[in-house]
């Protein structure tokens, strides 16, 4: 584990005259962000060259929220992560922005933040100025170096001497004919630039041998296509009375649901205090839900691509890569947007406009029955509330879509699109660990594995988790026709037991219950996590990525809540050797029965690329569903009003 040194606390640095936030879960504002940075600067402990990796609220846990909702006050604190210099060290400071008070100061050694944008840009500049890189380009007949695209990648951790004490990027190169070209169509195979990000120094240019550039541009611009098909007829989504939801700050209310929304610089879209109004009573379901980490491990073992294993949350930051969304493009309908505020690396505040899209979607029928005896028919339409954001991380886009349904169901759907990471091939050859997608162009096999952190709080009390499997009964007198099967439930009592994988053959799912909150049938109220088709990590456990992304070796983890256990691969996965995150949290083997628990669910897909994924990939989907199981006494959508017009056939 990295070493740390704790400094003093409660270091006043003067009043800044800012109003306090009205709610502990308010989205961060520009004023309090700048005040937090100024409080850290005022300590005099940082050089002017220090950079700010992140400024985020210290979010309250269940206990703090219970005190606040009971009428108590709260302290709005900010966590400021600072990169003091070019070495592999960090400072974590906690401040109270409304007073400028420094609450804590912690110095960490041998850790690295997510890649800083300023440093990534400088890596591109210094590599392109380096004579060995320029010579490697000219050996391939590339003369116009201004049109070479350089992509810095987080370097991983492989025990190389140059990794020690440094913040490293491995840089790949691509050739464009014009500035707007698709660079990934022409990868410069064989050349890797290794750059010290903190010092903007090229450590090495590796040239593994010349491979010809693929011949095609791979453009997806409409102007470069042979033809553009005629558009379909116009489709308008109109709500003449306005949307069915209300937005107050970052609080969203829709039908029976209410929740808060924020955007974390690393996790991206976060939902807080998701609850459902049931018979006039607000019932909490989830305290906090987010993507805690994601990893993209590549399956080609060669020296050019075998090191690739991007942690797109912890090494880049899904929130920092958030798009500004556009009506009619990313979102369609009666839209409301939320902006997101982040810190620049110089400590200023900046805003991403339209970072979150809020809207409703019709979703077909919710329930229906035709009574064949009376001839009557009842049907209700389904509608869902959509909360979405989209992040561009290098060549890929990730869309995160949370859906809330009128029957109490919650769903997370991740939409993957963008451009494949590519490799060049010798003419007439193929690749063992990659798919050929265009002439002399291949895309390595890879996985996209996400981890959702779901801090359940059913009815605001202690929760437990059961594993539920459907299994056939053995033949015998109790099963004379051989058709009997049962649902078997097993309580997961400790963290060591709650490390599980999906098993479709047994219809396995996991049920979260509140033992002290009973429904009218005398059973604990609950929600079930219904897995979709999902893999686990294919890399071997002893590999570098197998150790660093051990969270993806299991689909389900359950831990007892701890305020500092927030990320599935640990707080700082960049160049970390592994063994952090969920494997470390769960090693405590704490009881998870009737307690404040967090469910961590790893899901995703294994991508064997197709020609149809080139030059830009149609959306591929992954995700999971959270559905009520005894949380309600009956169908919670029973009281929906019938459609305004008569529903009949003929």
Coordinates of C-alpha atoms in Angstrom, one line a residue, residues 211-523:
X211 CA 4.4 -2.3 -41.2
X212 CA 2.7 -0.6 -44.2
X213 CA -0.1 1.8 -43.5
X214 CA -3.6 0.5 -44.3
X215 CA -4.8 1.9 -47.6
X216 CA -8.3 3.2 -46.8
X217 CA -9.2 6.4 -45.0
X218 CA -12.1 4.9 -43.1
X219 CA -14.1 8.1 -43.2
X220 CA -17.6 8.2 -41.8
X221 CA -18.3 11.8 -42.8
X222 CA -21.4 12.1 -45.0
X223 CA -19.5 14.1 -47.5
X224 CA -17.2 11.1 -48.1
X225 CA -19.9 8.5 -48.5
X226 CA -21.0 7.3 -52.0
X227 CA -24.6 8.2 -51.1
X228 CA -26.7 9.1 -48.1
X229 CA -30.0 7.3 -47.9
X230 CA -33.3 9.2 -47.9
X231 CA -34.4 10.1 -44.3
X232 CA -37.4 8.3 -42.8
X233 CA -40.5 10.4 -42.2
X234 CA -40.3 12.9 -39.4
X235 CA -40.8 11.7 -35.9
X236 CA -41.8 14.3 -33.3
X237 CA -42.1 13.6 -29.6
X238 CA -44.4 16.3 -28.2
X239 CA -45.7 17.0 -24.7
X240 CA -48.1 20.0 -25.1
X241 CA -48.4 20.4 -21.4
X242 CA -44.7 20.1 -20.8
X243 CA -42.8 17.3 -19.2
X244 CA -44.2 15.1 -16.4
X245 CA -41.3 15.8 -14.1
X246 CA -40.1 18.7 -12.1
X247 CA -36.5 19.8 -11.6
X248 CA -35.5 21.9 -8.5
X249 CA -31.8 22.4 -8.5
X250 CA -30.5 18.8 -8.8
X251 CA -33.7 17.3 -7.3
X252 CA -35.9 15.6 -9.8
X253 CA -39.5 14.5 -9.1
X254 CA -41.4 12.3 -11.5
X255 CA -44.7 10.6 -10.7
X256 CA -43.9 8.5 -7.6
X257 CA -40.2 8.8 -7.9
X258 CA -37.7 11.4 -6.6
X259 CA -34.0 11.5 -6.7
X260 CA -31.0 13.8 -7.0
X261 CA -28.4 14.0 -9.8
X262 CA -24.8 14.9 -9.8
X263 CA -21.7 14.4 -12.1
X264 CA -18.5 13.2 -10.4
X265 CA -15.3 13.9 -12.4
X266 CA -14.4 10.2 -12.3
X267 CA -17.6 8.2 -11.9
X268 CA -19.6 10.4 -14.2
X269 CA -23.4 10.3 -13.7
X270 CA -24.5 9.7 -10.1
X271 CA -28.0 9.3 -8.7
X272 CA -28.7 10.0 -5.0
X273 CA -31.6 9.2 -2.7
X274 CA -33.7 7.3 -5.2
X275 CA -37.1 6.8 -3.6
X276 CA -40.7 6.0 -4.4
X277 CA -43.9 7.5 -2.9
X278 CA -46.1 4.6 -1.8
X279 CA -49.5 5.4 -0.3
X280 CA -48.3 8.9 0.7
X281 CA -45.1 7.6 2.3
X282 CA -41.7 8.3 0.7
X283 CA -39.7 5.0 0.7
X284 CA -36.0 5.1 0.1
X285 CA -34.6 2.4 -2.3
X286 CA -31.0 3.5 -3.0
X287 CA -28.8 6.0 -1.2
X288 CA -26.3 6.4 -4.1
X289 CA -25.7 4.7 -7.4
X290 CA -22.9 5.2 -9.9
X291 CA -20.3 3.5 -12.1
X292 CA -17.3 3.2 -9.7
X293 CA -14.9 1.9 -12.3
X294 CA -14.6 0.4 -15.7
X295 CA -11.7 -1.4 -17.4
X296 CA -11.0 -2.2 -21.1
X297 CA -8.5 -5.1 -21.2
X298 CA -7.1 -6.1 -24.6
X299 CA -6.5 -9.7 -25.6
X300 CA -3.6 -9.4 -28.0
X301 CA -0.4 -10.5 -26.1
X302 CA 2.1 -8.9 -28.4
X303 CA 4.4 -6.0 -27.4
X304 CA 2.5 -3.4 -29.4
X305 CA -0.9 -4.0 -27.8
X306 CA -0.5 -6.5 -24.9
X307 CA -0.1 -3.7 -22.3
X308 CA -3.4 -2.0 -23.1
X309 CA -5.8 -2.1 -20.2
X310 CA -7.5 1.3 -19.8
X311 CA -9.3 2.1 -16.6
X312 CA -11.6 4.7 -18.1
X313 CA -13.0 6.0 -14.8
X314 CA -9.9 6.0 -12.6
X315 CA -7.2 6.7 -15.3
X316 CA -9.2 9.2 -17.4
X317 CA -12.5 10.2 -15.7
X318 CA -15.9 9.6 -17.1
X319 CA -17.2 12.9 -15.7
X320 CA -14.3 14.9 -17.1
X321 CA -15.0 13.4 -20.5
X322 CA -18.7 14.2 -20.4
X323 CA -20.3 15.6 -23.6
X324 CA -22.5 18.6 -23.9
X325 CA -25.7 16.9 -25.2
X326 CA -27.7 18.3 -28.1
X327 CA -31.5 18.1 -28.7
X328 CA -32.5 15.9 -31.6
X329 CA -29.1 14.2 -31.6
X330 CA -28.3 12.8 -28.1
X331 CA -31.8 13.3 -26.7
X332 CA -35.2 13.5 -28.3
X333 CA -38.4 14.8 -26.7
X334 CA -39.3 17.4 -24.1
X335 CA -35.9 17.7 -22.6
X336 CA -34.5 19.4 -19.5
X337 CA -30.7 19.6 -19.0
X338 CA -28.4 19.8 -16.0
X339 CA -24.9 21.3 -16.2
X340 CA -21.8 20.0 -14.5
X341 CA -19.1 22.0 -12.7
X342 CA -15.5 20.7 -12.5
X343 CA -12.1 22.1 -11.5
X344 CA -9.5 22.9 -14.1
X345 CA -6.0 21.6 -13.3
X346 CA -5.1 25.3 -12.5
X347 CA -7.8 25.4 -9.8
X348 CA -10.5 27.4 -11.6
X349 CA -14.1 26.3 -12.1
X350 CA -15.5 25.4 -15.5
X351 CA -19.0 24.2 -16.5
X352 CA -20.0 21.5 -19.0
X353 CA -23.4 22.7 -20.4
X354 CA -26.1 20.1 -20.9
X355 CA -24.0 17.4 -19.2
X356 CA -27.1 15.4 -18.2
X357 CA -30.3 14.9 -20.2
X358 CA -33.7 14.4 -18.5
X359 CA -36.7 13.3 -20.4
X360 CA -39.6 10.8 -20.6
X361 CA -40.1 7.9 -23.0
X362 CA -43.2 5.9 -23.9
X363 CA -42.3 2.3 -23.3
X364 CA -45.3 0.3 -24.7
X365 CA -47.8 -1.4 -22.5
X366 CA -47.2 -1.6 -18.7
X367 CA -50.0 -4.1 -18.0
X368 CA -53.0 -5.4 -19.8
X369 CA -55.7 -8.1 -19.6
X370 CA -58.7 -9.0 -21.7
X371 CA -61.4 -10.8 -19.7
X372 CA -62.8 -13.4 -22.1
X373 CA -65.9 -13.9 -19.9
X374 CA -67.0 -10.3 -19.5
X375 CA -65.5 -9.0 -22.7
X376 CA -63.9 -6.1 -20.8
X377 CA -60.3 -5.0 -21.4
X378 CA -58.0 -3.0 -19.3
X379 CA -54.6 -1.7 -20.4
X380 CA -52.1 0.9 -19.1
X381 CA -49.2 2.4 -21.0
X382 CA -45.7 2.3 -19.6
X383 CA -43.6 5.4 -19.4
X384 CA -40.0 5.7 -18.1
X385 CA -38.0 8.5 -16.8
X386 CA -34.6 8.7 -18.5
X387 CA -31.5 10.2 -16.9
X388 CA -28.5 10.1 -19.3
X389 CA -25.0 11.3 -19.9
X390 CA -22.4 10.4 -22.6
X391 CA -18.6 10.4 -22.2
X392 CA -16.0 10.3 -25.0
X393 CA -12.9 8.5 -23.7
X394 CA -10.4 8.5 -26.6
X395 CA -11.8 6.5 -29.4
X396 CA -14.9 5.2 -27.6
X397 CA -18.2 6.7 -26.5
X398 CA -20.1 5.4 -23.5
X399 CA -23.7 6.4 -22.9
X400 CA -25.0 5.9 -19.4
X401 CA -28.8 5.7 -19.2
X402 CA -30.7 5.2 -15.9
X403 CA -34.3 4.4 -16.4
X404 CA -37.0 4.6 -13.7
X405 CA -40.4 2.9 -14.4
X406 CA -43.8 3.4 -12.9
X407 CA -43.9 -0.2 -11.5
X408 CA -40.9 0.5 -9.3
X409 CA -38.3 -1.0 -11.6
X410 CA -34.9 0.7 -12.0
X411 CA -32.6 -0.1 -14.9
X412 CA -29.1 0.9 -16.0
X413 CA -28.3 0.6 -19.7
X414 CA -24.8 1.4 -21.0
X415 CA -24.6 2.1 -24.8
X416 CA -21.2 1.6 -26.4
X417 CA -20.3 3.2 -29.7
X418 CA -17.4 5.2 -31.2
X419 CA -14.3 3.8 -33.0
X420 CA -12.4 0.7 -32.5
X421 CA -8.8 0.7 -31.3
X422 CA -6.9 -0.6 -34.4
X423 CA -3.7 -2.3 -35.6
X424 CA -2.1 -2.4 -39.0
X425 CA -1.4 -5.8 -40.7
X426 CA 1.1 -6.8 -43.4
X427 CA -0.7 -7.3 -46.7
X428 CA -2.3 -10.7 -47.1
X429 CA -2.0 -11.6 -43.4
X430 CA -4.5 -12.0 -40.5
X431 CA -4.2 -11.8 -36.7
X432 CA -4.8 -14.5 -34.1
X433 CA -6.1 -12.2 -31.4
X434 CA -7.8 -9.6 -33.6
X435 CA -10.5 -9.3 -36.3
X436 CA -9.8 -8.0 -39.7
X437 CA -12.2 -5.2 -40.3
X438 CA -10.8 -3.5 -43.4
X439 CA -7.9 -4.1 -45.8
X440 CA -4.7 -4.4 -43.8
X441 CA -6.6 -3.2 -40.7
X442 CA -7.6 -5.2 -37.6
X443 CA -9.1 -4.5 -34.2
X444 CA -7.8 -6.5 -31.2
X445 CA -10.2 -8.6 -29.1
X446 CA -11.1 -6.8 -25.9
X447 CA -13.6 -6.5 -23.1
X448 CA -15.5 -3.6 -21.6
X449 CA -16.2 -4.3 -17.9
X450 CA -18.0 -1.9 -15.7
X451 CA -18.6 -1.9 -12.0
X452 CA -21.8 -0.3 -10.6
X453 CA -21.6 0.7 -7.0
X454 CA -25.1 0.6 -5.5
X455 CA -25.5 1.7 -1.9
X456 CA -28.9 0.2 -1.1
X457 CA -31.0 1.6 1.8
X458 CA -34.4 -0.1 1.4
X459 CA -36.8 1.8 3.7
X460 CA -33.7 3.5 5.2
X461 CA -32.8 0.6 7.5
X462 CA -30.3 -2.2 7.5
X463 CA -30.2 -4.5 4.5
X464 CA -29.1 -8.1 3.7
X465 CA -28.5 -10.0 0.5
X466 CA -29.7 -13.4 -0.6
X467 CA -28.6 -15.4 -3.6
X468 CA -31.6 -17.0 -5.3
X469 CA -31.4 -20.0 -7.7
X470 CA -34.0 -22.0 -9.5
X471 CA -33.1 -25.7 -9.3
X472 CA -35.1 -28.8 -10.5
X473 CA -36.3 -31.2 -7.9
X474 CA -34.9 -34.8 -8.0
X475 CA -37.2 -37.5 -9.3
X476 CA -39.4 -39.3 -6.7
X477 CA -42.7 -39.4 -5.0
X478 CA -42.6 -35.6 -4.5
X479 CA -42.0 -35.1 -8.2
X480 CA -43.9 -37.8 -10.1
X481 CA -44.0 -35.9 -13.4
X482 CA -40.4 -34.7 -13.3
X483 CA -41.4 -31.1 -13.8
X484 CA -40.9 -29.6 -10.3
X485 CA -38.4 -26.9 -9.5
X486 CA -37.9 -24.6 -6.7
X487 CA -36.3 -21.2 -5.9
X488 CA -33.6 -21.7 -3.3
X489 CA -32.4 -18.8 -1.2
X490 CA -29.1 -18.5 0.5
X491 CA -28.2 -15.6 2.8
X492 CA -24.8 -14.1 2.1
X493 CA -23.6 -13.5 5.7
X494 CA -20.0 -12.2 5.3
X495 CA -18.0 -10.4 2.7
X496 CA -16.0 -13.5 1.9
X497 CA -19.2 -15.3 0.9
X498 CA -20.5 -12.4 -1.2
X499 CA -18.1 -12.8 -4.2
X500 CA -20.3 -14.4 -6.8
X501 CA -20.7 -14.9 -10.6
X502 CA -23.7 -15.0 -12.9
X503 CA -25.2 -18.5 -13.7
X504 CA -27.9 -18.3 -16.3
X505 CA -28.4 -22.1 -16.1
X506 CA -29.8 -21.6 -12.6
X507 CA -31.5 -18.3 -13.3
X508 CA -29.3 -16.9 -10.5
X509 CA -30.1 -13.4 -9.2
X510 CA -29.5 -11.6 -6.0
X511 CA -32.2 -10.2 -3.7
X512 CA -31.5 -7.3 -1.3
X513 CA -34.0 -7.2 1.6
X514 CA -34.6 -5.1 4.7
X515 CA -35.1 -7.6 7.5
X516 CA -36.8 -5.1 9.8
X517 CA -39.3 -3.8 7.3
X518 CA -42.0 -6.2 6.5
X519 CA -44.7 -6.2 3.9
X520 CA -48.4 -7.2 4.5
X521 CA -47.5 -10.8 4.0
X522 CA -45.0 -10.7 6.9
X523 CA -42.0 -10.9 4.6

